[in-house]
mmCIF file of C-alpha atoms and ligand atoms in Angstrom:
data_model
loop_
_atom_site.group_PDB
_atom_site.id
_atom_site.type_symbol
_atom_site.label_atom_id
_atom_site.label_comp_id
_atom_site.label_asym_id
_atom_site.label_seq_id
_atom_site.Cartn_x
_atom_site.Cartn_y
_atom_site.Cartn_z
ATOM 1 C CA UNK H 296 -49.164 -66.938 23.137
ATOM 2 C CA UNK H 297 -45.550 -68.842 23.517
ATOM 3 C CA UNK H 298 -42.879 -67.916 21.483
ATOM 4 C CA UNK H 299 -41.272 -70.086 19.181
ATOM 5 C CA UNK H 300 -37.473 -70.311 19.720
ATOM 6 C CA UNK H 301 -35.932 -70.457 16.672
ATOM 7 C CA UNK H 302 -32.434 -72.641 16.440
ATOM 8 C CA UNK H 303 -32.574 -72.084 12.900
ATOM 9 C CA UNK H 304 -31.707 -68.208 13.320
ATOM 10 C CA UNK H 305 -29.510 -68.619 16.380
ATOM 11 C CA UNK H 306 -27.767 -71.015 14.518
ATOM 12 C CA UNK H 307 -26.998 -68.444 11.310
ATOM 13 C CA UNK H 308 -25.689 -65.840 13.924
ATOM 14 C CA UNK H 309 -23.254 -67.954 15.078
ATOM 15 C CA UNK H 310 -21.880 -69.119 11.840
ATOM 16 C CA UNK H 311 -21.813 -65.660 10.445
ATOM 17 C CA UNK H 312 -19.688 -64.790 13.283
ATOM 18 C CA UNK H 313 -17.573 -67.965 12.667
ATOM 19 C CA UNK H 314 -17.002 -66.619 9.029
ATOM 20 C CA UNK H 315 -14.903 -63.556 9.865
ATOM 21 C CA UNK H 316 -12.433 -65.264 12.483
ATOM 22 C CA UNK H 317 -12.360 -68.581 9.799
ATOM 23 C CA UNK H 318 -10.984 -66.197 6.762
ATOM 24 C CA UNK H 319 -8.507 -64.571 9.139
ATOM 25 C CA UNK H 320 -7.249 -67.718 10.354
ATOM 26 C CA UNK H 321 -7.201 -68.955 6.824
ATOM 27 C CA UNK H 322 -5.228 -65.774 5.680
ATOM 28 C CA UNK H 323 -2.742 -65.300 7.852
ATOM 29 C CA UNK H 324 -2.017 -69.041 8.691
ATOM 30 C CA UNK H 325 -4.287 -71.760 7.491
ATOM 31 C CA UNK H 326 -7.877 -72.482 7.681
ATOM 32 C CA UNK H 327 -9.340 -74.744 10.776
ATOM 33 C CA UNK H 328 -8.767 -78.522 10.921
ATOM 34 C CA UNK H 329 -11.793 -80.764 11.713
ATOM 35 C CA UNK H 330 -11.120 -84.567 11.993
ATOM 36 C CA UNK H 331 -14.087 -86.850 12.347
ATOM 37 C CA UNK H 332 -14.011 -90.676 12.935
ATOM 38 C CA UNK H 333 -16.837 -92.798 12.307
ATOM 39 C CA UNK H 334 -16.323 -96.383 13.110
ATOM 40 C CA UNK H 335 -19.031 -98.498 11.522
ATOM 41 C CA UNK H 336 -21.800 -98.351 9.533
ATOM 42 C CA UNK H 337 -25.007 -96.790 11.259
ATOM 43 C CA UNK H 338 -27.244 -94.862 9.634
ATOM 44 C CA UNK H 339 -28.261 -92.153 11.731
ATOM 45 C CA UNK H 340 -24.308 -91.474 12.828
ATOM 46 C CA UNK H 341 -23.393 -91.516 8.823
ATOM 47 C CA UNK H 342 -26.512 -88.594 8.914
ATOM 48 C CA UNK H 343 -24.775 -86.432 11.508
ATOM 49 C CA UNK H 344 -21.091 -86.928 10.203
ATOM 50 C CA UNK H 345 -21.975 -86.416 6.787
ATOM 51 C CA UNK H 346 -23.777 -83.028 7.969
ATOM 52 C CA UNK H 347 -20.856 -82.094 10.122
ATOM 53 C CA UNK H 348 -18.606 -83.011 7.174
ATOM 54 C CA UNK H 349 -20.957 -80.305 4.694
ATOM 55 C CA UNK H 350 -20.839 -77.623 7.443
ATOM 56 C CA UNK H 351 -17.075 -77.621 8.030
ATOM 57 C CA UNK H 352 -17.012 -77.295 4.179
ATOM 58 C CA UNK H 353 -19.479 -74.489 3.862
ATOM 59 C CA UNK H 354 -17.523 -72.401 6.108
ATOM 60 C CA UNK H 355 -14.033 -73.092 5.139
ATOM 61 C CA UNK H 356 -12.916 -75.793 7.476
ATOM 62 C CA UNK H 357 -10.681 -78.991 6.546
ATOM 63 C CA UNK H 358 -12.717 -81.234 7.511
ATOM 64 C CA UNK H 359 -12.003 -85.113 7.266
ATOM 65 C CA UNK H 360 -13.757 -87.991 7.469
ATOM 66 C CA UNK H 361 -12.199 -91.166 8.978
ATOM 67 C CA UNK H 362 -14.473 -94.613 8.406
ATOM 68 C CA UNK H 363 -12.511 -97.600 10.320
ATOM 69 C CA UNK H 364 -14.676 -100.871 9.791
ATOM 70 C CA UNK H 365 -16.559 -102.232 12.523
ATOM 71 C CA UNK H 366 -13.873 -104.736 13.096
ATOM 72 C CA UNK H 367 -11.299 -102.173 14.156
ATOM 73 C CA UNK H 368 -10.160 -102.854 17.695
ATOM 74 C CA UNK H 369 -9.776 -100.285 20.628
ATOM 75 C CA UNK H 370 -6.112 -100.293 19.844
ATOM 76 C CA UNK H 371 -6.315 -99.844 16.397
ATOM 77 C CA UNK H 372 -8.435 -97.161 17.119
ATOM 78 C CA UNK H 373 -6.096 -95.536 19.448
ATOM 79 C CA UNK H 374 -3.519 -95.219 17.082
ATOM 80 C CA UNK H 375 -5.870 -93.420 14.662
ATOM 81 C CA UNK H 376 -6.644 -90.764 17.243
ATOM 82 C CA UNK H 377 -2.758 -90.729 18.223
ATOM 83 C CA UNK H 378 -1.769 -90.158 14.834
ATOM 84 C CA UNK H 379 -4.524 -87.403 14.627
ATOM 85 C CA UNK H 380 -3.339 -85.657 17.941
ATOM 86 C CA UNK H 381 -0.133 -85.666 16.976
ATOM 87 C CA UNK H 382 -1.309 -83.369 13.852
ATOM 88 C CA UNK H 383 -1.032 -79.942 13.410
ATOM 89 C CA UNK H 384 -3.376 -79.033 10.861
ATOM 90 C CA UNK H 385 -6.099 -80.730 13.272
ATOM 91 C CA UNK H 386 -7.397 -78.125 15.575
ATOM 92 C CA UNK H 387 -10.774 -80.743 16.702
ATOM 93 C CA UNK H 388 -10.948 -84.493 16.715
ATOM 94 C CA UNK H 389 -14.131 -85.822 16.849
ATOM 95 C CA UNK H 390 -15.747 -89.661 17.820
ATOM 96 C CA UNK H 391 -18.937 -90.010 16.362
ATOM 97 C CA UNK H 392 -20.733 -92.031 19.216
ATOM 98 C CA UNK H 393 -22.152 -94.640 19.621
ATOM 99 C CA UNK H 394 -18.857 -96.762 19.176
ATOM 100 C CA UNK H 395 -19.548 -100.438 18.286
ATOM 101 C CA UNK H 396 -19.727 -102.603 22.322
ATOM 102 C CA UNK H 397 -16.696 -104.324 21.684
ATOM 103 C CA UNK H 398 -14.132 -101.483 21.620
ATOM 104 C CA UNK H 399 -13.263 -99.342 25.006
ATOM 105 C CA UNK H 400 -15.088 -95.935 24.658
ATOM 106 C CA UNK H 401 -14.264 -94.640 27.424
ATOM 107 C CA UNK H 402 -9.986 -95.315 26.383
ATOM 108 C CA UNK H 403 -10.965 -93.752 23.596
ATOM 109 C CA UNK H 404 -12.377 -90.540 24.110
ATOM 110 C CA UNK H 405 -9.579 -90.118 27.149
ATOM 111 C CA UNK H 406 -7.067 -91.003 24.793
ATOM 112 C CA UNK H 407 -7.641 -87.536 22.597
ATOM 113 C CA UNK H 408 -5.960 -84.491 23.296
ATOM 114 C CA UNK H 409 -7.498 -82.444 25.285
ATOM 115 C CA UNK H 410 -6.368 -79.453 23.227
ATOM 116 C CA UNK H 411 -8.740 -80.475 20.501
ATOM 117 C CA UNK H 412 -11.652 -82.356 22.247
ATOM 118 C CA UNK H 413 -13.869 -80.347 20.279
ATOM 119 C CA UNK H 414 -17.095 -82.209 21.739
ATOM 120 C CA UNK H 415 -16.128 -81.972 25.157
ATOM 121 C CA UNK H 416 -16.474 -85.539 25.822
ATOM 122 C CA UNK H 417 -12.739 -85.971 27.837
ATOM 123 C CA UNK H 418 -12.558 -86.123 31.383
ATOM 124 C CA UNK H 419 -10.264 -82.989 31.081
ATOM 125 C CA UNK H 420 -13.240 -80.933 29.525
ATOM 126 C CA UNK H 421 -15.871 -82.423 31.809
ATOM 127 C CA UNK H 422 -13.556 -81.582 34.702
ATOM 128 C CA UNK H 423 -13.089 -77.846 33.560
ATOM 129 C CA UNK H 424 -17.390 -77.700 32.876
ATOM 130 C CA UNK H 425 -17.314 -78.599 36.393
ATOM 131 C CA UNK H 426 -15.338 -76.435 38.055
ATOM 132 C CA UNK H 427 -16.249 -74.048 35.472
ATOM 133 C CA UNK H 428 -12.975 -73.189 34.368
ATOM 134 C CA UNK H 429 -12.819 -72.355 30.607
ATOM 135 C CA UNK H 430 -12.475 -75.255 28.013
ATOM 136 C CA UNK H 431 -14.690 -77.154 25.538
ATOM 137 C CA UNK H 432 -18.445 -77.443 26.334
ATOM 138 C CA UNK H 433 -20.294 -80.298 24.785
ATOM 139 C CA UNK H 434 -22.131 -78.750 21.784
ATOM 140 C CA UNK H 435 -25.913 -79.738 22.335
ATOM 141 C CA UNK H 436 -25.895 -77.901 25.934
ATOM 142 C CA UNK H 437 -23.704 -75.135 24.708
ATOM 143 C CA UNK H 438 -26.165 -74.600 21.903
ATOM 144 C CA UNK H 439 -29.138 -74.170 23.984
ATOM 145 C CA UNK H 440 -27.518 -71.940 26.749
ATOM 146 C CA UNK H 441 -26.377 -69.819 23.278
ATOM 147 C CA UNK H 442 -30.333 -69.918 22.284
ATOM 148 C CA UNK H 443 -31.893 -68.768 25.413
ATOM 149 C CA UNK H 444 -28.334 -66.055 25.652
ATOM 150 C CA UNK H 445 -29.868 -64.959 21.984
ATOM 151 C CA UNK H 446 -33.786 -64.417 23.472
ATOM 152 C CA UNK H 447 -32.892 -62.683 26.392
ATOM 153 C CA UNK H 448 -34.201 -65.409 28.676
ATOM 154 C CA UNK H 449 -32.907 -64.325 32.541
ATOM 155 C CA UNK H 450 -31.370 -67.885 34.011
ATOM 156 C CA UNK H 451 -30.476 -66.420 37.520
ATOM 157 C CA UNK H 452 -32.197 -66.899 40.430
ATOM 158 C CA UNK H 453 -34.634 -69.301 38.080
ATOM 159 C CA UNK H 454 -35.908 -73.082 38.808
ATOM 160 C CA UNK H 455 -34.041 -75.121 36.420
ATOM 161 C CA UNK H 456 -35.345 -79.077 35.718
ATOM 162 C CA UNK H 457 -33.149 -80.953 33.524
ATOM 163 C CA UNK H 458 -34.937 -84.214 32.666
ATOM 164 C CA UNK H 459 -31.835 -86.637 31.208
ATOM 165 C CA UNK H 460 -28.488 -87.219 32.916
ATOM 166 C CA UNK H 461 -26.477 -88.439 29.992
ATOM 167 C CA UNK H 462 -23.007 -87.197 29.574
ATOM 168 C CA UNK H 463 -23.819 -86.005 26.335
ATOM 169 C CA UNK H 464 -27.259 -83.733 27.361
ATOM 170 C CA UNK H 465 -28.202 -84.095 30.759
ATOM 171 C CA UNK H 466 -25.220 -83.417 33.052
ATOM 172 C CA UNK H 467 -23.237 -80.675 30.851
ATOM 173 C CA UNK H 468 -26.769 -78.892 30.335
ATOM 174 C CA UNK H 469 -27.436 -78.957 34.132
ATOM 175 C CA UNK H 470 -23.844 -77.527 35.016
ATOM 176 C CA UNK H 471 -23.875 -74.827 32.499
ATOM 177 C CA UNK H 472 -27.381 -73.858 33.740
ATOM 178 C CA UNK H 473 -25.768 -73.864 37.170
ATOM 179 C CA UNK H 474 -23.048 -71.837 36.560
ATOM 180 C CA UNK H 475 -25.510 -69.293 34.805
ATOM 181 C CA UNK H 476 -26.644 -69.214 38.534
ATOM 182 C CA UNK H 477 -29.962 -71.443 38.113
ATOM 183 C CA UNK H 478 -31.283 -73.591 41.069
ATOM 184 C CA UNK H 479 -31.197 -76.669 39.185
ATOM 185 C CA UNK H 480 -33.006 -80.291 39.637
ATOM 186 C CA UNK H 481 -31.649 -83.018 37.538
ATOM 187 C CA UNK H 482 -34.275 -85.517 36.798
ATOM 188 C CA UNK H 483 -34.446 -89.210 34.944
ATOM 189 C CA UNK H 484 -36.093 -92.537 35.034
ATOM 190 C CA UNK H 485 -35.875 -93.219 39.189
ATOM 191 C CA UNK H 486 -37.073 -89.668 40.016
ATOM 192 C CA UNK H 487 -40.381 -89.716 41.987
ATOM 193 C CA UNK H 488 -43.489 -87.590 40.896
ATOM 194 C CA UNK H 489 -41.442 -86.471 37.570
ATOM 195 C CA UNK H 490 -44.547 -84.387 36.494
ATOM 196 C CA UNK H 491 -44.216 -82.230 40.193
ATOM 197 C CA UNK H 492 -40.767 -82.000 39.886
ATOM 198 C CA UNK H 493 -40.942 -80.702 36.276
ATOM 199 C CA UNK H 494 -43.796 -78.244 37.169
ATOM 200 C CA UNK H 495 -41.647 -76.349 39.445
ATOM 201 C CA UNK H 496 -39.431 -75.628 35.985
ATOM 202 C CA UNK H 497 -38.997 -71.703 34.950
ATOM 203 C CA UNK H 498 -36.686 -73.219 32.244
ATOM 204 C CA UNK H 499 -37.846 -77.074 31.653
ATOM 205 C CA UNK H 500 -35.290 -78.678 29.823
ATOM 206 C CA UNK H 501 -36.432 -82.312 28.250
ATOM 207 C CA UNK H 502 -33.480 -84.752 26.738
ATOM 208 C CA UNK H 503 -35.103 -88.231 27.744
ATOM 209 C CA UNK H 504 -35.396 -89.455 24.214
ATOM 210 C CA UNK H 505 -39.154 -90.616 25.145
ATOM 211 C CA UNK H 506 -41.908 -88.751 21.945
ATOM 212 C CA UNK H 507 -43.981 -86.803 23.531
ATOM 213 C CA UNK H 508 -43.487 -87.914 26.942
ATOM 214 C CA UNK H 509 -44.065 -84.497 28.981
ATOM 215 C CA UNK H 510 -48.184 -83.906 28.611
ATOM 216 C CA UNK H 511 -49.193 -80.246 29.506
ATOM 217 C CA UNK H 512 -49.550 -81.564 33.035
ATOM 218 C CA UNK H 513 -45.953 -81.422 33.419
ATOM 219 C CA UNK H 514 -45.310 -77.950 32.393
ATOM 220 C CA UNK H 515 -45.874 -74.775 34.682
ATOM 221 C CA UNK H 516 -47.929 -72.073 32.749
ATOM 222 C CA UNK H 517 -45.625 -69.697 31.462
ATOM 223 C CA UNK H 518 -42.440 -71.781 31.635
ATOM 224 C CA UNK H 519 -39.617 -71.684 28.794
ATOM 225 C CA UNK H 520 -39.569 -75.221 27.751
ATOM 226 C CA UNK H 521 -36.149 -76.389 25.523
ATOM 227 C CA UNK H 522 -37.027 -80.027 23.937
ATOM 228 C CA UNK H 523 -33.656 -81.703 23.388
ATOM 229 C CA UNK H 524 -35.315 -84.916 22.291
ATOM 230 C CA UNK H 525 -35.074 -86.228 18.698
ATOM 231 C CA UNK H 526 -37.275 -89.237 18.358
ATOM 232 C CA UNK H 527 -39.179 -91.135 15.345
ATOM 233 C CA UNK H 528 -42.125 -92.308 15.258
ATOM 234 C CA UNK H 529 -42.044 -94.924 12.549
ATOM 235 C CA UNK H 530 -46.090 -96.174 12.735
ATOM 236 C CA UNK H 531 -49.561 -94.614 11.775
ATOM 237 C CA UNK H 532 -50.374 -95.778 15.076
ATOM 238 C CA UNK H 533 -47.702 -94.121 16.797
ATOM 239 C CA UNK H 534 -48.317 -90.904 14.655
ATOM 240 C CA UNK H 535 -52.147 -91.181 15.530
ATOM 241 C CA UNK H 536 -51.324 -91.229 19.617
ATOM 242 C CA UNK H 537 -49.031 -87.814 19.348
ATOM 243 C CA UNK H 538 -50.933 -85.958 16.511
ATOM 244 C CA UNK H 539 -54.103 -87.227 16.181
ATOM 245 C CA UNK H 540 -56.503 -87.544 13.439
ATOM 246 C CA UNK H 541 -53.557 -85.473 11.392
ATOM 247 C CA UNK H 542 -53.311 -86.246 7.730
ATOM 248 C CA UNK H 543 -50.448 -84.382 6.958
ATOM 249 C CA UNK H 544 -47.925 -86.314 9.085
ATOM 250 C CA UNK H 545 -49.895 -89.384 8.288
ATOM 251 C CA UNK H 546 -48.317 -87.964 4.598
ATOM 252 C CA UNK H 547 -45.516 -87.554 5.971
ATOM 253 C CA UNK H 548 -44.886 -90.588 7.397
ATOM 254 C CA UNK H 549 -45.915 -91.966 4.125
ATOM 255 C CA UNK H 550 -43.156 -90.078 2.423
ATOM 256 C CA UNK H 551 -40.294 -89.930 4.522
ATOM 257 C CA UNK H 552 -41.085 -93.156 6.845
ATOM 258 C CA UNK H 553 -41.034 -91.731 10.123
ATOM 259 C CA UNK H 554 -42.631 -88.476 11.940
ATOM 260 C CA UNK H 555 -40.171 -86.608 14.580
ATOM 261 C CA UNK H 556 -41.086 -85.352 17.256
ATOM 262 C CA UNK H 557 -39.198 -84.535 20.445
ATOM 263 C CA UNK H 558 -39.990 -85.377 24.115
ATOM 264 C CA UNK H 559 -42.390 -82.509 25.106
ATOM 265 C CA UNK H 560 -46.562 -83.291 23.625
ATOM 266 C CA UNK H 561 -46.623 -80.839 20.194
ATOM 267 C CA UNK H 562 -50.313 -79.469 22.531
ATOM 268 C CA UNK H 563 -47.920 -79.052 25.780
ATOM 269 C CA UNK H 564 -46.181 -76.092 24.583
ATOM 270 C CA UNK H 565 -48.834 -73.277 24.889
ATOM 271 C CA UNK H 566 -48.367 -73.718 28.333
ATOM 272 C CA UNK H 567 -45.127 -72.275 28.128
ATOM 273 C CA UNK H 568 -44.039 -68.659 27.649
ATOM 274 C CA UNK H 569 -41.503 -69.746 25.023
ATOM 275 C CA UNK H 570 -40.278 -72.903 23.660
ATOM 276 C CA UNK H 571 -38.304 -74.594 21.263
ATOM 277 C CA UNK H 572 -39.966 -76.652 17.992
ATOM 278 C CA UNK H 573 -39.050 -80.001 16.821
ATOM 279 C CA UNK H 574 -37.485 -79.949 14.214
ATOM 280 C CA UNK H 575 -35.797 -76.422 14.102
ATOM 281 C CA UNK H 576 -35.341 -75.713 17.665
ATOM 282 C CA UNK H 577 -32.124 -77.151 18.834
ATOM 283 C CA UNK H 578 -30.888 -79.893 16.546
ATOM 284 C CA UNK H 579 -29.613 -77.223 14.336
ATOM 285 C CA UNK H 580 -27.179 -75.230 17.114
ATOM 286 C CA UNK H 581 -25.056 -78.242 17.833
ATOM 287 C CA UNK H 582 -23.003 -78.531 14.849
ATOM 288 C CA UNK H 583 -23.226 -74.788 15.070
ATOM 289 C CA UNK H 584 -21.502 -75.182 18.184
ATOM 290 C CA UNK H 585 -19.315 -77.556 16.843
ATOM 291 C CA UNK H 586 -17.712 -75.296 14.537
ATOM 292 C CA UNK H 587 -17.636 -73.072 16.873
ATOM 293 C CA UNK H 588 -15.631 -74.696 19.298
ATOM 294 C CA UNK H 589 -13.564 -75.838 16.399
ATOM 295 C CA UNK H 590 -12.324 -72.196 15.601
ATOM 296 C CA UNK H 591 -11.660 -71.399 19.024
ATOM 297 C CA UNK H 592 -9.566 -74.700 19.290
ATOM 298 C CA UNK H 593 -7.903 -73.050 15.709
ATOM 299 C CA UNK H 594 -7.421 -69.809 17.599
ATOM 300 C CA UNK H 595 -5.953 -71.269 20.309
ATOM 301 C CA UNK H 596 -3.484 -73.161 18.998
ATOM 302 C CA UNK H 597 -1.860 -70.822 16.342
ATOM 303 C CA UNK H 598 -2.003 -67.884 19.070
ATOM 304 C CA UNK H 599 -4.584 -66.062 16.850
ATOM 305 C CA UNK H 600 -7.400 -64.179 18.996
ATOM 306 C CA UNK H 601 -10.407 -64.193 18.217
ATOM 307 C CA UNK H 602 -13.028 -61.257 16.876
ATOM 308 C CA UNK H 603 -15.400 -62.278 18.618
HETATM 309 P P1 NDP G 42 -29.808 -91.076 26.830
HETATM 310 O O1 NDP G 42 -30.657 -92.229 26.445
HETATM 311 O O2 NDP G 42 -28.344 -91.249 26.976
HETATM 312 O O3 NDP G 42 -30.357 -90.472 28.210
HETATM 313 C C1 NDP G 42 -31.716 -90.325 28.434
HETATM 314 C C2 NDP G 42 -31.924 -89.817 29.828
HETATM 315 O O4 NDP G 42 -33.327 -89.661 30.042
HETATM 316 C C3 NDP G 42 -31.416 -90.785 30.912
HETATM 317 O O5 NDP G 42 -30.751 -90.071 31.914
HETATM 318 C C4 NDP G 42 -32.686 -91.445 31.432
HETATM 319 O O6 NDP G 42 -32.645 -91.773 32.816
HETATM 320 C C5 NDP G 42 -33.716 -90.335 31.227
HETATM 321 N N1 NDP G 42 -35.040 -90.904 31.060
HETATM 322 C C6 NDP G 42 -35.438 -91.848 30.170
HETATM 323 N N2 NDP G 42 -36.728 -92.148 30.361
HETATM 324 C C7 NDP G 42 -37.150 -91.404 31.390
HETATM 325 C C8 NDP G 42 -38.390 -91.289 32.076
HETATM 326 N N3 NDP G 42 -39.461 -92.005 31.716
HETATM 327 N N4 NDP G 42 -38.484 -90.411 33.088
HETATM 328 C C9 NDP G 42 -37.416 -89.670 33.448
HETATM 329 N N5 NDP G 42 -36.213 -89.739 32.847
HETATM 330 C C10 NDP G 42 -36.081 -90.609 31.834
HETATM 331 O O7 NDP G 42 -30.141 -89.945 25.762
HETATM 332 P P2 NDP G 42 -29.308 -88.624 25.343
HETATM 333 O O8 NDP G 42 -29.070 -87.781 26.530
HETATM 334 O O9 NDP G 42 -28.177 -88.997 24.482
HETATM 335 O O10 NDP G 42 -30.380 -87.925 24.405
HETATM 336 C C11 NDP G 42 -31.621 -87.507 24.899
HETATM 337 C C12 NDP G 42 -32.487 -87.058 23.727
HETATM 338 O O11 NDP G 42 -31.870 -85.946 23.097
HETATM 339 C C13 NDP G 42 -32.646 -88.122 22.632
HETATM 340 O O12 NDP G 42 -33.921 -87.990 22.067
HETATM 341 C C14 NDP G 42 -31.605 -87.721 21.600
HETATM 342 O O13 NDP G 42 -31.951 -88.139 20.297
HETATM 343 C C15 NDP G 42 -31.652 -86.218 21.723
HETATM 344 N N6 NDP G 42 -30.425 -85.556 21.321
HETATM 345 C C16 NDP G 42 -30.561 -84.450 20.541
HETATM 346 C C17 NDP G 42 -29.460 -83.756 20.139
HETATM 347 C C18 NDP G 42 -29.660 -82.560 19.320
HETATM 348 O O14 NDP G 42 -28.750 -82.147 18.624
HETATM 349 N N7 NDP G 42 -30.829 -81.917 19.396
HETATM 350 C C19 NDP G 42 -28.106 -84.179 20.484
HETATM 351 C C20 NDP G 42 -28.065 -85.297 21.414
HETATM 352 C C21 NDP G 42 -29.200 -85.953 21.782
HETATM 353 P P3 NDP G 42 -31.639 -92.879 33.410
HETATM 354 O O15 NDP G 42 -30.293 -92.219 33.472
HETATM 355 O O16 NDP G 42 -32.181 -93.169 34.754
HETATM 356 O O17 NDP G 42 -31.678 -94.036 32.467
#
């Protein structure tokens, strides 16, 4: 039977390491410094900051939030994150993305110091992934290499398939898997005979954003399968095609007005050997990771090292 991977717990081990290192910092200098701008108003981005905001205040971060109007302009913006950088009590400086189409993301995200480009997003931090120097790793990635580091799941000398190439997912995941000595494939939407490709995976790794897009025929018996993909399905209809004949998410749709479900089929996963669960599987490690890289950033910069 596959085992569940369970973000949930991976994610409480690393905050209860955080804790320790937070308190010290907080004693003996002053606690971590989050700063996260929003610009806009879009509802699932006011989701995430708000639960970034709650975490950072759980474990005795600063954290700020910063809401410029959709009407700010790339320059205006620019200045924020200048005034930010310039800072001291802000160890991490974070752009909640998407950013609106009319300002510059790009100028913006190269525009923050790299010393506290907590999501990893600069071309400083995607240079050091690359060359796999040490710096920030995008949180998402870096939370699922820390859940299969937590299961004891051997990455060297495995088939890797990364379906997704975003900045965000895709390419980190694929370079950290690389560096963890995998033979990895990077997939997306031009690759021929996807389902081949993907059954070739030891470690499948799905962050397309299509529900329930990778059928059982895609999966190699006994693979570990990590489903990045957060996706809603908002219709009985669309509920009815993933889970059918399945009152209690038609309920749930009812209640809550949409069903997630991530990228892998919910019947796909006894193929594997392990795998994660959507929800609980890796949504929760990347704030985890967040903090995480926060402290470190904290560590860093007031010469503190860390316990852990
Ligand atoms: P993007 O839309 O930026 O990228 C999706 C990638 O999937 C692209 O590279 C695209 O290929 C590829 N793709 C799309 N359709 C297909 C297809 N039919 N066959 C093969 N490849 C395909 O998404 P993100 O990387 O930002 O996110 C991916 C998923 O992960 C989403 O569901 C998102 O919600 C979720 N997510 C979850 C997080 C978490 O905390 N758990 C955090 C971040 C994202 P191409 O490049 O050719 O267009």
């Amino acid at each position: 039977m596959a085992t569940i991977l369970d973000g949930k717990l991976v994610r409480d081990a690393i905050l209860a390491s955080l804790k320790p290192r937070i308190e010290r910092l907080t004693a003996e200098r002053r606690p971590p410094g989050l700063a996260v701008v929003m610009v806009g108003s879009n509802p699932a981005s006011e989701i995430y900051v708000r639960n970034k905001v709650k975490a950072c205040a759980e474990l005795g971060i600063a954290g700020e939030k910063h809401l410029p109007l959709d009407t700010v302009t790339t320059e205006e913006l620019l200045f924020l994150v200048e005034a930010l950088n310039r800072r001291p009590d802000i160890d991490g400086i974070l752009i909640q993305l998407p950013l609106p189409e009319h300002i510059d993301q790009q100028q913006v995200l190269a525009s923050i110091d790299p010393s506290k480009d907590v999501d990893g997003f600069h071309p400083c931090s995607v240079g050091d992934l690359v060359a796999n120097r040490p710096g920030f790793r995008a949180c998402t990635p870096a939370g699922v290499m820390r859940l299969l580091e937590y299961y004891g799941i051997p990455i060297a000398g495995k088939d890797a398939v990364v379906v997704g190439r975003s900045d965000i997912v895709g390419k980190p995941m694929a370079f950290l898997l690389l560096h963890a000595h995998a033979t990895v494939t990077i997939c997306h939407s031009k690759t021929a005979n996807l389902a081949e490709q993907c059954r070739r995976a030891d470690i499948l790794i799905a962050a397309m954003g299509r529900p329930a897009f990778l059928t059982a025929d895609f999966i190699k018996p006994g693979a570990v399968v990590v489903d990045v993909g957060i996706n809603r399905l908002r219709t009985p209809e669309q509920v009815d095609r993933v889970f059918p004949g399945d009152p209690q998410r038609l309920a749930e749709l009812e209640e809550k007005g949409s069903v997630i479900v991530g990228d892998v089929h919910p019947e796909a996963f006894s193929q594997a050997s392990f795998y994660t669960p959507v929800p609980g599987g890796v949504g929760p490690l990347t704030i985890a990771m967040l903090m995480s890289n926060t402290v470190d950033s904290a560590e860093r910069r007031l010469g503190i090292r860390g316990s852990s």
